[in-house]
Amino acid sequence: MATNNKDAFRDYLQLEKKYSPHTINAYLNDVAYFESFNKGCFEQDSIEQVNYSQIRSWIISLVEDGVSNGTVNRKIASLKAFYRFLLKIKQIQINPLLKHKALKTEKKLQIPFSEKELTEVLSQNLHSEGFQEIRDKLIVELFYTSGIRRTELIHLKYSNVNIVGSTLKVLGKRNKERILPVLPIVVQQLLLYIKERSLLEAIVDEDYLFLTKKGLKLSDSFVYRLINSYFSSVSEKVKKSPHILRHTFATHLLNNGADLNSVKELLGHSSLASTQIYTHSSLSELKKVYHEAHPRNKK
């Protein structure tokens, strides 16, 4: 891959697509991985002029090495983005992946927490005092009552909390801002937390709302462990993560009558297709109501 194309692709992902540094690195690493394979297998330095059979050889190699279909699809998506970019800047005439079809993957059913499980978790340490306990309970509350993403919560700015208006300004994917409403019970928890936060001995990352007791911004792994720990005592579900809480938020709203478009806006999705993955549990609730209520089912 020519260095100037690589640099231009990085700039394109960063400036035009507005992807996060993590996503950009993933794209570049996938493309570099194929470049290395192509050089070793076909003794070809440039991947700008490859054909689909070469890419297919890479796909076969990945599958034979035990790489999952989902991961292969992700790597090919990175490669597709690279060739679309080359086509855009007229470095190539034909995209070698134009007719490629993604490998089939099993859809993993994500099971939301029940309302009972949420009640049990939020009742833990109900009268606890102290910075860490109050912070942890607020984090669980926000995940469940706002549908916020883990990275959005971690990067939530202190200045974007509007106590009077009961809202949070969140910076989502591709730097897209949205305003999230905050329930009165969560506002009270926010006020408790803000008071405890102000009493910390030192605050290093003062711009961020959520901090460790040392005044540092939270990490992804910290938040994951926190959620997993809270829910391990009340749930036997295999996956207990911030994303499952986001899934639970959407499912419980839909189960209680919220319309899909409203949930889409709250979640910060760009299309309804992304939101529809959360409807399977709502459908089961609808089926239950349907079977209980329809006259034809009572005969």
PDB file of C-alpha atoms in Angstrom:
ATOM      1  CA  MET A   1       0.000   0.000   0.000  1.00  0.00           C
ATOM      2  CA  ALA A   2       1.574   3.239  -1.104  1.00  0.00           C
ATOM      3  CA  THR A   3       2.407   5.423   1.877  1.00  0.00           C
ATOM      4  CA  ASN A   4       0.592   8.447   0.426  1.00  0.00           C
ATOM      5  CA  ASN A   5      -2.568   6.366  -0.093  1.00  0.00           C
ATOM      6  CA  LYS A   6      -2.317   5.038   3.454  1.00  0.00           C
ATOM      7  CA  ASP A   7      -1.968   8.554   4.887  1.00  0.00           C
ATOM      8  CA  ALA A   8      -4.765   9.858   2.690  1.00  0.00           C
ATOM      9  CA  PHE A   9      -7.030   6.993   3.774  1.00  0.00           C
ATOM     10  CA  ARG A  10      -6.331   7.749   7.435  1.00  0.00           C
ATOM     11  CA  ASP A  11      -7.151  11.436   6.876  1.00  0.00           C
ATOM     12  CA  TYR A  12     -10.342  10.449   5.055  1.00  0.00           C
ATOM     13  CA  LEU A  13     -11.509   8.235   7.936  1.00  0.00           C
ATOM     14  CA  GLN A  14     -10.644  10.875  10.501  1.00  0.00           C
ATOM     15  CA  LEU A  15     -11.747  14.090   8.820  1.00  0.00           C
ATOM     16  CA  GLU A  16     -14.566  13.049   6.497  1.00  0.00           C
ATOM     17  CA  LYS A  17     -15.993   9.943   8.131  1.00  0.00           C
ATOM     18  CA  LYS A  18     -15.179  11.254  11.636  1.00  0.00           C
ATOM     19  CA  TYR A  19     -14.389   7.800  12.965  1.00  0.00           C
ATOM     20  CA  SER A  20     -12.845   7.325  16.397  1.00  0.00           C
ATOM     21  CA  PRO A  21      -9.071   6.649  16.721  1.00  0.00           C
ATOM     22  CA  HIS A  22      -9.889   3.060  17.742  1.00  0.00           C
ATOM     23  CA  THR A  23     -11.983   2.469  14.601  1.00  0.00           C
ATOM     24  CA  ILE A  24      -9.377   4.094  12.348  1.00  0.00           C
ATOM     25  CA  ASN A  25      -6.624   1.871  13.758  1.00  0.00           C
ATOM     26  CA  ALA A  26      -8.814  -1.197  13.230  1.00  0.00           C
ATOM     27  CA  TYR A  27      -9.376  -0.265   9.556  1.00  0.00           C
ATOM     28  CA  LEU A  28      -5.688   0.420   8.926  1.00  0.00           C
ATOM     29  CA  ASN A  29      -4.589  -2.757  10.694  1.00  0.00           C
ATOM     30  CA  ASP A  30      -6.977  -4.882   8.621  1.00  0.00           C
ATOM     31  CA  VAL A  31      -5.717  -3.352   5.396  1.00  0.00           C
ATOM     32  CA  ALA A  32      -2.086  -3.769   6.498  1.00  0.00           C
ATOM     33  CA  TYR A  33      -2.813  -7.411   7.385  1.00  0.00           C
ATOM     34  CA  PHE A  34      -4.043  -8.077   3.848  1.00  0.00           C
ATOM     35  CA  GLU A  35      -1.070  -6.199   2.431  1.00  0.00           C
ATOM     36  CA  SER A  36       1.284  -8.512   4.341  1.00  0.00           C
ATOM     37  CA  PHE A  37      -0.593 -11.616   3.157  1.00  0.00           C
ATOM     38  CA  ASN A  38      -0.573 -10.430  -0.449  1.00  0.00           C
ATOM     39  CA  LYS A  39       3.143  -9.740  -0.356  1.00  0.00           C
ATOM     40  CA  GLY A  40       3.968 -13.120   1.159  1.00  0.00           C
ATOM     41  CA  CYS A  41       1.611 -15.169  -0.982  1.00  0.00           C
ATOM     42  CA  PHE A  42       1.735 -13.365  -4.330  1.00  0.00           C
ATOM     43  CA  GLU A  43       5.023 -11.427  -3.975  1.00  0.00           C
ATOM     44  CA  GLN A  44       3.137  -8.249  -4.828  1.00  0.00           C
ATOM     45  CA  ASP A  45       4.018  -5.066  -2.959  1.00  0.00           C
ATOM     46  CA  SER A  46       1.050  -3.018  -4.096  1.00  0.00           C
ATOM     47  CA  ILE A  47      -2.498  -3.934  -3.079  1.00  0.00           C
ATOM     48  CA  GLU A  48      -3.906  -1.117  -5.183  1.00  0.00           C
ATOM     49  CA  GLN A  49      -3.995  -3.405  -8.227  1.00  0.00           C
ATOM     50  CA  VAL A  50      -5.126  -6.744  -6.778  1.00  0.00           C
ATOM     51  CA  ASN A  51      -7.944  -8.868  -8.170  1.00  0.00           C
ATOM     52  CA  TYR A  52     -10.749 -10.593  -6.313  1.00  0.00           C
ATOM     53  CA  SER A  53      -9.141 -14.045  -6.535  1.00  0.00           C
ATOM     54  CA  GLN A  54      -6.246 -12.758  -4.418  1.00  0.00           C
ATOM     55  CA  ILE A  55      -8.656 -11.400  -1.827  1.00  0.00           C
ATOM     56  CA  ARG A  56     -10.582 -14.679  -1.913  1.00  0.00           C
ATOM     57  CA  SER A  57      -7.347 -16.533  -1.152  1.00  0.00           C
ATOM     58  CA  TRP A  58      -6.938 -14.332   1.925  1.00  0.00           C
ATOM     59  CA  ILE A  59     -10.508 -15.068   3.014  1.00  0.00           C
ATOM     60  CA  ILE A  60      -9.920 -18.816   2.660  1.00  0.00           C
ATOM     61  CA  SER A  61      -6.674 -18.492   4.618  1.00  0.00           C
ATOM     62  CA  LEU A  62      -8.439 -16.653   7.443  1.00  0.00           C
ATOM     63  CA  VAL A  63     -11.236 -19.246   7.642  1.00  0.00           C
ATOM     64  CA  GLU A  64      -8.729 -22.125   7.625  1.00  0.00           C
ATOM     65  CA  ASP A  65      -6.887 -20.424  10.493  1.00  0.00           C
ATOM     66  CA  GLY A  66     -10.078 -20.561  12.542  1.00  0.00           C
ATOM     67  CA  VAL A  67     -11.037 -16.889  12.242  1.00  0.00           C
ATOM     68  CA  SER A  68     -14.794 -16.504  12.753  1.00  0.00           C
ATOM     69  CA  ASN A  69     -17.018 -15.440   9.867  1.00  0.00           C
ATOM     70  CA  GLY A  70     -17.954 -12.297  11.760  1.00  0.00           C
ATOM     71  CA  THR A  71     -14.311 -11.266  12.124  1.00  0.00           C
ATOM     72  CA  VAL A  72     -13.616 -12.092   8.466  1.00  0.00           C
ATOM     73  CA  ASN A  73     -16.564  -9.887   7.462  1.00  0.00           C
ATOM     74  CA  ARG A  74     -15.185  -7.056   9.581  1.00  0.00           C
ATOM     75  CA  LYS A  75     -11.762  -7.308   7.925  1.00  0.00           C
ATOM     76  CA  ILE A  76     -13.340  -7.368   4.474  1.00  0.00           C
ATOM     77  CA  ALA A  77     -15.453  -4.325   5.401  1.00  0.00           C
ATOM     78  CA  SER A  78     -12.210  -2.467   6.150  1.00  0.00           C
ATOM     79  CA  LEU A  79     -10.773  -3.543   2.814  1.00  0.00           C
ATOM     80  CA  LYS A  80     -13.967  -2.509   1.031  1.00  0.00           C
ATOM     81  CA  ALA A  81     -13.744   0.945   2.598  1.00  0.00           C
ATOM     82  CA  PHE A  82     -10.134   1.247   1.420  1.00  0.00           C
ATOM     83  CA  TYR A  83     -10.975   0.335  -2.182  1.00  0.00           C
ATOM     84  CA  ARG A  84     -14.018   2.607  -2.213  1.00  0.00           C
ATOM     85  CA  PHE A  85     -11.704   5.390  -1.112  1.00  0.00           C
ATOM     86  CA  LEU A  86      -9.170   4.560  -3.864  1.00  0.00           C
ATOM     87  CA  LEU A  87     -12.012   4.599  -6.380  1.00  0.00           C
ATOM     88  CA  LYS A  88     -13.153   7.963  -5.049  1.00  0.00           C
ATOM     89  CA  ILE A  89      -9.712   9.547  -5.476  1.00  0.00           C
ATOM     90  CA  LYS A  90      -9.322   7.803  -8.882  1.00  0.00           C
ATOM     91  CA  GLN A  91      -6.373   5.634  -7.885  1.00  0.00           C
ATOM     92  CA  ILE A  92      -8.195   2.566  -9.226  1.00  0.00           C
ATOM     93  CA  GLN A  93     -10.822   2.058 -11.932  1.00  0.00           C
ATOM     94  CA  ILE A  94     -12.666  -0.962 -10.496  1.00  0.00           C
ATOM     95  CA  ASN A  95     -13.346  -1.993  -6.901  1.00  0.00           C
ATOM     96  CA  PRO A  96     -12.201  -5.650  -6.661  1.00  0.00           C
ATOM     97  CA  LEU A  97     -14.740  -6.240  -3.874  1.00  0.00           C
ATOM     98  CA  LEU A  98     -17.704  -4.805  -5.746  1.00  0.00           C
ATOM     99  CA  LYS A  99     -19.568  -8.133  -6.029  1.00  0.00           C
ATOM    100  CA  HIS A 100     -18.325  -9.721  -2.822  1.00  0.00           C
ATOM    101  CA  LYS A 101     -20.988 -11.184  -0.536  1.00  0.00           C
ATOM    102  CA  ALA A 102     -20.401 -11.334   3.200  1.00  0.00           C
ATOM    103  CA  LEU A 103     -19.974 -14.729   4.848  1.00  0.00           C
ATOM    104  CA  LYS A 104     -23.008 -16.022   6.694  1.00  0.00           C
ATOM    105  CA  THR A 105     -22.929 -15.553  10.452  1.00  0.00           C
ATOM    106  CA  GLU A 106     -25.153 -16.822  13.222  1.00  0.00           C
ATOM    107  CA  LYS A 107     -27.234 -14.092  14.793  1.00  0.00           C
ATOM    108  CA  LYS A 108     -26.524 -14.053  18.508  1.00  0.00           C
ATOM    109  CA  LEU A 109     -29.620 -13.436  20.558  1.00  0.00           C
ATOM    110  CA  GLN A 110     -28.937 -10.755  23.141  1.00  0.00           C
ATOM    111  CA  ILE A 111     -31.119 -11.391  26.161  1.00  0.00           C
ATOM    112  CA  PRO A 112     -32.046  -8.258  28.115  1.00  0.00           C
ATOM    113  CA  PHE A 113     -32.239  -8.124  31.887  1.00  0.00           C
ATOM    114  CA  SER A 114     -35.702  -8.449  33.379  1.00  0.00           C
ATOM    115  CA  GLU A 115     -37.374  -5.632  35.266  1.00  0.00           C
ATOM    116  CA  LYS A 116     -37.052  -7.784  38.400  1.00  0.00           C
ATOM    117  CA  GLU A 117     -33.277  -8.076  37.928  1.00  0.00           C
ATOM    118  CA  LEU A 118     -32.968  -4.319  37.474  1.00  0.00           C
ATOM    119  CA  THR A 119     -35.025  -3.661  40.607  1.00  0.00           C
ATOM    120  CA  GLU A 120     -32.823  -6.015  42.609  1.00  0.00           C
ATOM    121  CA  VAL A 121     -29.608  -4.395  41.388  1.00  0.00           C
ATOM    122  CA  LEU A 122     -30.820  -0.855  41.987  1.00  0.00           C
ATOM    123  CA  SER A 123     -31.991  -1.835  45.474  1.00  0.00           C
ATOM    124  CA  GLN A 124     -28.490  -2.950  46.423  1.00  0.00           C
ATOM    125  CA  ASN A 125     -26.719  -0.531  48.750  1.00  0.00           C
ATOM    126  CA  LEU A 126     -29.771   1.696  48.550  1.00  0.00           C
ATOM    127  CA  HIS A 127     -28.710   3.691  51.591  1.00  0.00           C
ATOM    128  CA  SER A 128     -24.967   3.455  50.925  1.00  0.00           C
ATOM    129  CA  GLU A 129     -22.805   6.493  51.335  1.00  0.00           C
ATOM    130  CA  GLY A 130     -19.469   7.427  49.861  1.00  0.00           C
ATOM    131  CA  PHE A 131     -18.128   8.460  46.503  1.00  0.00           C
ATOM    132  CA  GLN A 132     -17.660   5.049  44.888  1.00  0.00           C
ATOM    133  CA  GLU A 133     -21.016   3.548  45.899  1.00  0.00           C
ATOM    134  CA  ILE A 134     -22.950   6.635  44.795  1.00  0.00           C
ATOM    135  CA  ARG A 135     -21.019   6.813  41.511  1.00  0.00           C
ATOM    136  CA  ASP A 136     -21.565   3.131  40.739  1.00  0.00           C
ATOM    137  CA  LYS A 137     -25.300   3.308  41.375  1.00  0.00           C
ATOM    138  CA  LEU A 138     -25.553   6.402  39.156  1.00  0.00           C
ATOM    139  CA  ILE A 139     -23.726   4.599  36.344  1.00  0.00           C
ATOM    140  CA  VAL A 140     -26.158   1.668  36.489  1.00  0.00           C
ATOM    141  CA  GLU A 141     -29.100   4.096  36.609  1.00  0.00           C
ATOM    142  CA  LEU A 142     -27.857   6.037  33.584  1.00  0.00           C
ATOM    143  CA  PHE A 143     -27.260   2.946  31.474  1.00  0.00           C
ATOM    144  CA  TYR A 144     -30.743   1.666  32.230  1.00  0.00           C
ATOM    145  CA  THR A 145     -32.694   4.936  32.063  1.00  0.00           C
ATOM    146  CA  SER A 146     -30.963   6.642  29.126  1.00  0.00           C
ATOM    147  CA  GLY A 147     -29.621   3.877  26.859  1.00  0.00           C
ATOM    148  CA  ILE A 148     -26.251   5.647  26.770  1.00  0.00           C
ATOM    149  CA  ARG A 149     -23.318   3.794  25.190  1.00  0.00           C
ATOM    150  CA  ARG A 150     -20.336   2.854  27.346  1.00  0.00           C
ATOM    151  CA  THR A 151     -17.940   5.151  25.473  1.00  0.00           C
ATOM    152  CA  GLU A 152     -20.511   7.988  25.628  1.00  0.00           C
ATOM    153  CA  LEU A 153     -20.789   7.610  29.392  1.00  0.00           C
ATOM    154  CA  ILE A 154     -17.016   7.531  29.861  1.00  0.00           C
ATOM    155  CA  HIS A 155     -16.541  10.681  27.762  1.00  0.00           C
ATOM    156  CA  LEU A 156     -19.545  12.527  29.201  1.00  0.00           C
ATOM    157  CA  LYS A 157     -18.386  16.050  30.014  1.00  0.00           C
ATOM    158  CA  TYR A 158     -19.206  17.610  33.382  1.00  0.00           C
ATOM    159  CA  SER A 159     -20.236  20.798  31.554  1.00  0.00           C
ATOM    160  CA  ASN A 160     -22.822  18.860  29.516  1.00  0.00           C
ATOM    161  CA  VAL A 161     -24.910  17.967  32.565  1.00  0.00           C
ATOM    162  CA  ASN A 162     -27.984  20.208  32.837  1.00  0.00           C
ATOM    163  CA  ILE A 163     -29.475  19.657  36.271  1.00  0.00           C
ATOM    164  CA  VAL A 164     -32.132  22.369  35.892  1.00  0.00           C
ATOM    165  CA  GLY A 165     -33.260  21.071  32.510  1.00  0.00           C
ATOM    166  CA  SER A 166     -32.842  17.409  33.531  1.00  0.00           C
ATOM    167  CA  THR A 167     -30.829  16.598  30.403  1.00  0.00           C
ATOM    168  CA  LEU A 168     -27.434  15.337  29.298  1.00  0.00           C
ATOM    169  CA  LYS A 169     -25.671  16.344  26.095  1.00  0.00           C
ATOM    170  CA  VAL A 170     -23.989  13.248  24.672  1.00  0.00           C
ATOM    171  CA  LEU A 171     -21.400  12.974  21.915  1.00  0.00           C
ATOM    172  CA  GLY A 172     -22.196   9.803  19.981  1.00  0.00           C
ATOM    173  CA  LYS A 173     -20.764   8.001  17.000  1.00  0.00           C
ATOM    174  CA  ARG A 174     -19.240  10.176  14.275  1.00  0.00           C
ATOM    175  CA  ASN A 175     -19.325  13.141  16.667  1.00  0.00           C
ATOM    176  CA  LYS A 176     -23.104  13.302  16.473  1.00  0.00           C
ATOM    177  CA  GLU A 177     -24.592  15.121  19.462  1.00  0.00           C
ATOM    178  CA  ARG A 178     -27.919  14.280  21.056  1.00  0.00           C
ATOM    179  CA  ILE A 179     -29.787  15.396  24.152  1.00  0.00           C
ATOM    180  CA  LEU A 180     -30.944  12.734  26.595  1.00  0.00           C
ATOM    181  CA  PRO A 181     -33.706  13.336  29.150  1.00  0.00           C
ATOM    182  CA  VAL A 182     -32.939  12.372  32.743  1.00  0.00           C
ATOM    183  CA  LEU A 183     -35.565  10.994  35.117  1.00  0.00           C
ATOM    184  CA  PRO A 184     -36.126  12.866  38.440  1.00  0.00           C
ATOM    185  CA  ILE A 185     -34.830   9.887  40.450  1.00  0.00           C
ATOM    186  CA  VAL A 186     -31.601   9.971  38.432  1.00  0.00           C
ATOM    187  CA  VAL A 187     -31.273  13.749  38.839  1.00  0.00           C
ATOM    188  CA  GLN A 188     -31.284  13.182  42.608  1.00  0.00           C
ATOM    189  CA  GLN A 189     -28.551  10.572  42.231  1.00  0.00           C
ATOM    190  CA  LEU A 190     -26.606  12.992  40.025  1.00  0.00           C
ATOM    191  CA  LEU A 191     -26.760  15.683  42.692  1.00  0.00           C
ATOM    192  CA  LEU A 192     -25.488  13.228  45.311  1.00  0.00           C
ATOM    193  CA  TYR A 193     -22.639  12.187  43.050  1.00  0.00           C
ATOM    194  CA  ILE A 194     -21.649  15.745  42.118  1.00  0.00           C
ATOM    195  CA  LYS A 195     -21.460  16.623  45.801  1.00  0.00           C
ATOM    196  CA  GLU A 196     -19.203  13.615  46.531  1.00  0.00           C
ATOM    197  CA  ARG A 197     -17.122  14.328  43.421  1.00  0.00           C
ATOM    198  CA  SER A 198     -16.391  17.854  44.657  1.00  0.00           C
ATOM    199  CA  LEU A 199     -14.895  16.380  47.843  1.00  0.00           C
ATOM    200  CA  LEU A 200     -12.230  14.325  46.062  1.00  0.00           C
ATOM    201  CA  GLU A 201      -8.705  15.152  47.188  1.00  0.00           C
ATOM    202  CA  ALA A 202      -7.483  15.646  43.626  1.00  0.00           C
ATOM    203  CA  ILE A 203      -9.214  15.864  40.258  1.00  0.00           C
ATOM    204  CA  VAL A 204      -6.941  15.263  37.280  1.00  0.00           C
ATOM    205  CA  ASP A 205      -9.470  14.835  34.461  1.00  0.00           C
ATOM    206  CA  GLU A 206     -11.804  17.596  35.600  1.00  0.00           C
ATOM    207  CA  ASP A 207     -13.620  17.901  32.253  1.00  0.00           C
ATOM    208  CA  TYR A 208     -15.214  14.481  32.671  1.00  0.00           C
ATOM    209  CA  LEU A 209     -18.226  13.727  34.852  1.00  0.00           C
ATOM    210  CA  PHE A 210     -17.303  10.220  35.916  1.00  0.00           C
ATOM    211  CA  LEU A 211     -14.008   9.762  37.732  1.00  0.00           C
ATOM    212  CA  THR A 212     -12.114   7.231  39.805  1.00  0.00           C
ATOM    213  CA  LYS A 213     -11.432   8.056  43.458  1.00  0.00           C
ATOM    214  CA  LYS A 214      -8.035   9.336  42.242  1.00  0.00           C
ATOM    215  CA  GLY A 215      -9.759  11.871  40.003  1.00  0.00           C
ATOM    216  CA  LEU A 216      -9.044  10.093  36.725  1.00  0.00           C
ATOM    217  CA  LYS A 217     -11.390   9.403  33.793  1.00  0.00           C
ATOM    218  CA  LEU A 218     -12.860   5.897  33.821  1.00  0.00           C
ATOM    219  CA  SER A 219     -11.614   3.191  31.437  1.00  0.00           C
ATOM    220  CA  ASP A 220     -13.677   0.826  29.263  1.00  0.00           C
ATOM    221  CA  SER A 221     -12.605  -2.203  31.306  1.00  0.00           C
ATOM    222  CA  PHE A 222     -13.453  -0.473  34.591  1.00  0.00           C
ATOM    223  CA  VAL A 223     -17.022   0.196  33.495  1.00  0.00           C
ATOM    224  CA  TYR A 224     -17.450  -3.309  32.090  1.00  0.00           C
ATOM    225  CA  ARG A 225     -16.238  -4.904  35.335  1.00  0.00           C
ATOM    226  CA  LEU A 226     -18.514  -2.641  37.373  1.00  0.00           C
ATOM    227  CA  ILE A 227     -21.657  -3.677  35.473  1.00  0.00           C
ATOM    228  CA  ASN A 228     -20.648  -7.324  35.405  1.00  0.00           C
ATOM    229  CA  SER A 229     -20.060  -7.291  39.159  1.00  0.00           C
ATOM    230  CA  TYR A 230     -23.399  -5.663  39.990  1.00  0.00           C
ATOM    231  CA  PHE A 231     -25.435  -8.054  37.860  1.00  0.00           C
ATOM    232  CA  SER A 232     -23.559 -11.262  38.685  1.00  0.00           C
ATOM    233  CA  SER A 233     -25.344 -11.431  42.037  1.00  0.00           C
ATOM    234  CA  VAL A 234     -28.865 -11.233  40.536  1.00  0.00           C
ATOM    235  CA  SER A 235     -28.608 -12.723  37.036  1.00  0.00           C
ATOM    236  CA  GLU A 236     -27.443 -16.032  35.586  1.00  0.00           C
ATOM    237  CA  LYS A 237     -27.254 -14.624  32.059  1.00  0.00           C
ATOM    238  CA  VAL A 238     -23.961 -15.375  30.333  1.00  0.00           C
ATOM    239  CA  LYS A 239     -23.428 -11.831  29.147  1.00  0.00           C
ATOM    240  CA  LYS A 240     -23.692  -9.030  31.684  1.00  0.00           C
ATOM    241  CA  SER A 241     -22.342  -5.876  30.069  1.00  0.00           C
ATOM    242  CA  PRO A 242     -23.086  -2.180  29.514  1.00  0.00           C
ATOM    243  CA  HIS A 243     -24.375  -3.057  26.047  1.00  0.00           C
ATOM    244  CA  ILE A 244     -26.892  -5.509  27.495  1.00  0.00           C
ATOM    245  CA  LEU A 245     -28.129  -2.672  29.724  1.00  0.00           C
ATOM    246  CA  ARG A 246     -28.528  -0.505  26.611  1.00  0.00           C
ATOM    247  CA  HIS A 247     -30.402  -3.400  25.020  1.00  0.00           C
ATOM    248  CA  THR A 248     -32.545  -3.674  28.161  1.00  0.00           C
ATOM    249  CA  PHE A 249     -33.334   0.052  28.059  1.00  0.00           C
ATOM    250  CA  ALA A 250     -34.647  -0.218  24.493  1.00  0.00           C
ATOM    251  CA  THR A 251     -36.536  -3.465  25.087  1.00  0.00           C
ATOM    252  CA  HIS A 252     -38.298  -2.244  28.234  1.00  0.00           C
ATOM    253  CA  LEU A 253     -39.343   0.989  26.518  1.00  0.00           C
ATOM    254  CA  LEU A 254     -40.772  -0.904  23.555  1.00  0.00           C
ATOM    255  CA  ASN A 255     -42.497  -3.409  25.841  1.00  0.00           C
ATOM    256  CA  ASN A 256     -44.222  -0.527  27.601  1.00  0.00           C
ATOM    257  CA  GLY A 257     -45.542   1.154  24.474  1.00  0.00           C
ATOM    258  CA  ALA A 258     -42.766   3.448  23.200  1.00  0.00           C
ATOM    259  CA  ASP A 259     -42.688   3.800  19.431  1.00  0.00           C
ATOM    260  CA  LEU A 260     -39.674   2.653  17.446  1.00  0.00           C
ATOM    261  CA  ASN A 261     -38.783   6.123  16.132  1.00  0.00           C
ATOM    262  CA  SER A 262     -38.573   7.582  19.636  1.00  0.00           C
ATOM    263  CA  VAL A 263     -36.331   4.741  20.799  1.00  0.00           C
ATOM    264  CA  LYS A 264     -34.188   5.258  17.691  1.00  0.00           C
ATOM    265  CA  GLU A 265     -33.633   8.913  18.616  1.00  0.00           C
ATOM    266  CA  LEU A 266     -32.835   8.092  22.241  1.00  0.00           C
ATOM    267  CA  LEU A 267     -30.297   5.454  21.219  1.00  0.00           C
ATOM    268  CA  GLY A 268     -28.665   7.751  18.675  1.00  0.00           C
ATOM    269  CA  HIS A 269     -29.132   5.384  15.752  1.00  0.00           C
ATOM    270  CA  SER A 270     -28.848   6.759  12.238  1.00  0.00           C
ATOM    271  CA  SER A 271     -31.477   4.379  10.849  1.00  0.00           C
ATOM    272  CA  LEU A 272     -34.422   2.320  12.053  1.00  0.00           C
ATOM    273  CA  ALA A 273     -32.689  -0.845  10.855  1.00  0.00           C
ATOM    274  CA  SER A 274     -30.229  -0.537  13.735  1.00  0.00           C
ATOM    275  CA  THR A 275     -33.036  -0.085  16.255  1.00  0.00           C
ATOM    276  CA  GLN A 276     -35.071  -3.039  15.018  1.00  0.00           C
ATOM    277  CA  ILE A 277     -32.604  -5.537  16.499  1.00  0.00           C
ATOM    278  CA  TYR A 278     -34.018  -4.575  19.897  1.00  0.00           C
ATOM    279  CA  THR A 279     -37.580  -5.520  19.001  1.00  0.00           C
ATOM    280  CA  HIS A 280     -37.442  -9.309  19.397  1.00  0.00           C
ATOM    281  CA  SER A 281     -38.339  -9.155  23.077  1.00  0.00           C
ATOM    282  CA  SER A 282     -41.083  -6.655  22.371  1.00  0.00           C
ATOM    283  CA  LEU A 283     -42.490  -9.051  19.793  1.00  0.00           C
ATOM    284  CA  SER A 284     -42.648 -11.812  22.407  1.00  0.00           C
ATOM    285  CA  GLU A 285     -44.593  -9.443  24.677  1.00  0.00           C
ATOM    286  CA  LEU A 286     -46.937  -8.571  21.830  1.00  0.00           C
ATOM    287  CA  LYS A 287     -47.514 -12.262  21.111  1.00  0.00           C
ATOM    288  CA  LYS A 288     -48.380 -12.846  24.761  1.00  0.00           C
ATOM    289  CA  VAL A 289     -50.910 -10.003  24.756  1.00  0.00           C
ATOM    290  CA  TYR A 290     -52.241 -11.113  21.385  1.00  0.00           C
ATOM    291  CA  HIS A 291     -52.844 -14.706  22.487  1.00  0.00           C
ATOM    292  CA  GLU A 292     -54.438 -13.621  25.750  1.00  0.00           C
ATOM    293  CA  ALA A 293     -56.693 -10.988  24.193  1.00  0.00           C
ATOM    294  CA  HIS A 294     -57.805 -12.253  20.790  1.00  0.00           C
ATOM    295  CA  PRO A 295     -61.344 -13.726  20.819  1.00  0.00           C
ATOM    296  CA  ARG A 296     -60.387 -16.483  18.375  1.00  0.00           C
ATOM    297  CA  ASN A 297     -57.905 -17.852  20.879  1.00  0.00           C
ATOM    298  CA  LYS A 298     -60.595 -18.262  23.538  1.00  0.00           C
ATOM    299  CA  LYS A 299     -62.707 -20.736  21.627  1.00  0.00           C
TER     300      LYS A 299
END
